[in-house]
Amino acid sequence: MDIRRTGEFRNEAVRIALTSVLSLKQISDDLCIGLSTLGKWVAALKHDKLIPVFHDDKDLELAHLCK
């Protein structure tokens, strides 16, 4: 059975994973999602935070000014 999770659910799951003292295994079990799925969501968020997203040329210009 293929269950689609909303972005809000994913964000909340990642927030819990990053702030909780529980293991990823326990969190994934509690939320009824696969451990590898939760791991991918956490890794994707960490990756997204490392790579800035530029919405327009002004953002890109400001990024260059900050360096």
Tab-separated table of C-alpha atoms in Angstrom, residues 54 58-67:
chain	number	residue	atom	x	y	z
A	54	PHE	CA	18.194	31.730	-4.935
A	58	LYS	CA	18.765	40.019	-6.407
A	59	ASP	CA	19.187	37.085	-3.976
A	60	LEU	CA	22.171	35.877	-5.976
A	61	GLU	CA	23.693	39.357	-5.959
A	62	LEU	CA	23.240	39.653	-2.184
A	63	ALA	CA	24.890	36.269	-1.683
A	64	HIS	CA	27.952	37.453	-3.563
A	65	LEU	CA	28.095	40.630	-1.461
A	66	CYS	CA	28.124	38.570	1.736
A	67	LYS	CA	31.286	36.692	0.757
